[in-house]
PDB file of C-alpha atoms in Angstrom:
ATOM      1  CA  UNK C 133       4.463  12.769   9.172  1.00  0.00           C
ATOM      2  CA  UNK C 134       3.273   9.262   7.546  1.00  0.00           C
ATOM      3  CA  UNK C 135       4.791   6.214   6.616  1.00  0.00           C
ATOM      4  CA  UNK C 136       3.863   3.495   5.137  1.00  0.00           C
ATOM      5  CA  UNK C 137       2.938  -0.090   7.423  1.00  0.00           C
ATOM      6  CA  UNK C 138       5.626  -1.889   6.508  1.00  0.00           C
ATOM      7  CA  UNK C 139       9.058  -2.635   8.798  1.00  0.00           C
ATOM      8  CA  UNK C 140      10.515   0.923   7.759  1.00  0.00           C
ATOM      9  CA  UNK C 141       7.528   3.058   8.910  1.00  0.00           C
ATOM     10  CA  UNK C 142       6.374   1.083  11.533  1.00  0.00           C
ATOM     11  CA  UNK C 143      10.266   1.629  13.081  1.00  0.00           C
ATOM     12  CA  UNK C 144      10.018   5.355  11.839  1.00  0.00           C
ATOM     13  CA  UNK C 145       7.062   6.070  13.245  1.00  0.00           C
ATOM     14  CA  UNK C 146       9.192   4.841  16.806  1.00  0.00           C
ATOM     15  CA  UNK C 147      11.576   7.321  15.993  1.00  0.00           C
ATOM     16  CA  UNK C 148       9.442  10.091  15.349  1.00  0.00           C
ATOM     17  CA  UNK C 149       7.481   8.824  18.589  1.00  0.00           C
ATOM     18  CA  UNK C 150      10.689   9.582  21.023  1.00  0.00           C
ATOM     19  CA  UNK C 151      11.486  12.824  19.444  1.00  0.00           C
ATOM     20  CA  UNK C 152      13.743  11.646  17.749  1.00  0.00           C
ATOM     21  CA  UNK C 153      14.355  15.353  13.885  1.00  0.00           C
ATOM     22  CA  UNK C 154      14.523  12.735  11.332  1.00  0.00           C
ATOM     23  CA  UNK C 155      15.485  16.005   8.910  1.00  0.00           C
ATOM     24  CA  UNK C 156      18.621  15.745   9.983  1.00  0.00           C
ATOM     25  CA  UNK C 157      21.596  12.622   8.222  1.00  0.00           C
ATOM     26  CA  UNK C 158      23.323  10.466  10.359  1.00  0.00           C
ATOM     27  CA  UNK C 159      24.987   7.056   9.734  1.00  0.00           C
ATOM     28  CA  UNK C 160      22.394   4.485   9.606  1.00  0.00           C
ATOM     29  CA  UNK C 161      23.945   0.862   9.709  1.00  0.00           C
ATOM     30  CA  UNK C 162      22.819  -1.551   7.492  1.00  0.00           C
ATOM     31  CA  UNK C 163      23.071  -5.785   8.486  1.00  0.00           C
ATOM     32  CA  UNK C 164      22.968  -8.063   6.197  1.00  0.00           C
ATOM     33  CA  UNK C 165      23.778 -11.481   6.658  1.00  0.00           C
ATOM     34  CA  UNK C 166      25.483 -14.430   4.755  1.00  0.00           C
ATOM     35  CA  UNK C 167      25.868 -18.587   4.826  1.00  0.00           C
ATOM     36  CA  UNK C 168      29.834 -17.890   5.045  1.00  0.00           C
ATOM     37  CA  UNK C 169      32.775 -15.441   5.300  1.00  0.00           C
ATOM     38  CA  UNK C 170      34.155 -15.300   1.827  1.00  0.00           C
ATOM     39  CA  UNK C 171      30.462 -13.893   0.435  1.00  0.00           C
ATOM     40  CA  UNK C 172      30.139 -11.483   3.160  1.00  0.00           C
ATOM     41  CA  UNK C 173      34.075 -10.157   2.137  1.00  0.00           C
ATOM     42  CA  UNK C 174      33.094 -10.224  -1.517  1.00  0.00           C
ATOM     43  CA  UNK C 175      29.972  -8.643  -0.686  1.00  0.00           C
ATOM     44  CA  UNK C 176      31.542  -6.001   2.105  1.00  0.00           C
ATOM     45  CA  UNK C 177      34.209  -5.110  -0.952  1.00  0.00           C
ATOM     46  CA  UNK C 178      31.866  -4.507  -3.420  1.00  0.00           C
ATOM     47  CA  UNK C 179      30.741  -1.624  -1.775  1.00  0.00           C
ATOM     48  CA  UNK C 180      33.915  -0.989  -0.044  1.00  0.00           C
ATOM     49  CA  UNK C 181      34.725   0.313  -3.693  1.00  0.00           C
ATOM     50  CA  UNK C 182      31.867   2.204  -3.997  1.00  0.00           C
ATOM     51  CA  UNK C 183      33.017   4.144  -0.170  1.00  0.00           C
ATOM     52  CA  UNK C 184      31.101   3.192   1.854  1.00  0.00           C
ATOM     53  CA  UNK C 185      32.231   1.264   5.701  1.00  0.00           C
ATOM     54  CA  UNK C 186      32.267  -2.162   5.792  1.00  0.00           C
ATOM     55  CA  UNK C 187      32.583  -4.486   8.853  1.00  0.00           C
ATOM     56  CA  UNK C 188      32.625  -7.976   8.146  1.00  0.00           C
ATOM     57  CA  UNK C 189      32.317 -10.532  11.742  1.00  0.00           C
ATOM     58  CA  UNK C 190      30.282 -14.013  13.096  1.00  0.00           C
ATOM     59  CA  UNK C 191      27.667 -13.014  14.805  1.00  0.00           C
ATOM     60  CA  UNK C 192      25.347 -16.076  14.449  1.00  0.00           C
ATOM     61  CA  UNK C 193      22.184 -13.572  14.936  1.00  0.00           C
ATOM     62  CA  UNK C 194      20.637 -15.193  11.998  1.00  0.00           C
ATOM     63  CA  UNK C 195      21.564 -19.094  12.577  1.00  0.00           C
ATOM     64  CA  UNK C 196      21.879 -19.931   8.897  1.00  0.00           C
ATOM     65  CA  UNK C 197      23.119 -17.259   8.207  1.00  0.00           C
ATOM     66  CA  UNK C 198      26.024 -16.477  11.053  1.00  0.00           C
ATOM     67  CA  UNK C 199      28.046 -14.460   9.221  1.00  0.00           C
ATOM     68  CA  UNK C 200      27.066  -9.732   9.239  1.00  0.00           C
ATOM     69  CA  UNK C 201      28.283  -7.413   6.910  1.00  0.00           C
ATOM     70  CA  UNK C 202      27.344  -3.405   8.890  1.00  0.00           C
ATOM     71  CA  UNK C 203      27.486  -1.369   5.467  1.00  0.00           C
ATOM     72  CA  UNK C 204      27.405   2.250   7.137  1.00  0.00           C
ATOM     73  CA  UNK C 205      25.196   4.719   4.612  1.00  0.00           C
ATOM     74  CA  UNK C 206      25.702   8.698   5.967  1.00  0.00           C
ATOM     75  CA  UNK C 207      21.872   9.436   4.752  1.00  0.00           C
ATOM     76  CA  UNK C 208      18.673  10.907   6.008  1.00  0.00           C
ATOM     77  CA  UNK C 209      16.759   8.310   7.639  1.00  0.00           C
ATOM     78  CA  UNK C 210      13.490   8.895   5.596  1.00  0.00           C
ATOM     79  CA  UNK C 211      11.567   5.306   3.938  1.00  0.00           C
ATOM     80  CA  UNK C 212      12.094   5.874   0.327  1.00  0.00           C
ATOM     81  CA  UNK C 213      15.763   6.810   0.804  1.00  0.00           C
ATOM     82  CA  UNK C 214      16.171   3.669   3.214  1.00  0.00           C
ATOM     83  CA  UNK C 215      14.323   1.454   0.764  1.00  0.00           C
ATOM     84  CA  UNK C 216      16.156   2.569  -2.490  1.00  0.00           C
ATOM     85  CA  UNK C 217      19.307   1.721  -0.089  1.00  0.00           C
ATOM     86  CA  UNK C 218      18.082  -1.915   1.368  1.00  0.00           C
ATOM     87  CA  UNK C 219      16.816  -3.416  -2.417  1.00  0.00           C
ATOM     88  CA  UNK C 220      20.287  -2.193  -3.461  1.00  0.00           C
ATOM     89  CA  UNK C 221      22.096  -4.074  -0.609  1.00  0.00           C
ATOM     90  CA  UNK C 222      19.308  -7.114  -1.687  1.00  0.00           C
ATOM     91  CA  UNK C 223      20.258  -7.014  -5.450  1.00  0.00           C
ATOM     92  CA  UNK C 224      24.214  -7.964  -4.292  1.00  0.00           C
ATOM     93  CA  UNK C 225      23.411 -10.170  -1.618  1.00  0.00           C
ATOM     94  CA  UNK C 226      21.554 -12.332  -3.574  1.00  0.00           C
ATOM     95  CA  UNK C 227      23.578 -13.204  -5.897  1.00  0.00           C
ATOM     96  CA  UNK C 228      26.156 -14.023  -3.383  1.00  0.00           C
ATOM     97  CA  UNK C 229      23.394 -16.208  -0.871  1.00  0.00           C
ATOM     98  CA  UNK C 230      22.970 -13.503   1.437  1.00  0.00           C
ATOM     99  CA  UNK C 231      19.977 -11.331   2.699  1.00  0.00           C
ATOM    100  CA  UNK C 232      19.366  -7.821   4.376  1.00  0.00           C
ATOM    101  CA  UNK C 233      18.266  -7.731   7.821  1.00  0.00           C
ATOM    102  CA  UNK C 234      17.824  -4.610   9.151  1.00  0.00           C
ATOM    103  CA  UNK C 235      18.726  -1.257  10.284  1.00  0.00           C
ATOM    104  CA  UNK C 236      19.677   0.862  12.882  1.00  0.00           C
ATOM    105  CA  UNK C 237      21.158   4.647  13.302  1.00  0.00           C
ATOM    106  CA  UNK C 238      21.313   6.747  16.826  1.00  0.00           C
ATOM    107  CA  UNK C 239      18.362   8.919  17.650  1.00  0.00           C
ATOM    108  CA  UNK C 240      18.959  12.799  16.879  1.00  0.00           C
ATOM    109  CA  UNK C 241      16.615  14.970  19.167  1.00  0.00           C
ATOM    110  CA  UNK C 242      14.131  17.345  17.750  1.00  0.00           C
TER     111      UNK C 242
END
């Protein structure tokens, strides 16, 4: 498959090259980072209300945004769907001083 030349496309190309069957759905963890616990909890609550699993932790992966929220979505790892969900996450995160910080999932062998 041909993917756009961007971060998500790079990850999907690498996954495919390593033998991942990208047609199989799986849980994908989307990380969104925040400046404080209150904003992180509000963001997580918003997505929990929509039926997603969301966890909050003080991780300091990004020094100026030390609170991580992991939102889990069961989906096929397609470039379009990942991008669309990242956009939805950022629309809410931006109002709370947060930003997307990537995604990850376990491999599903071909």
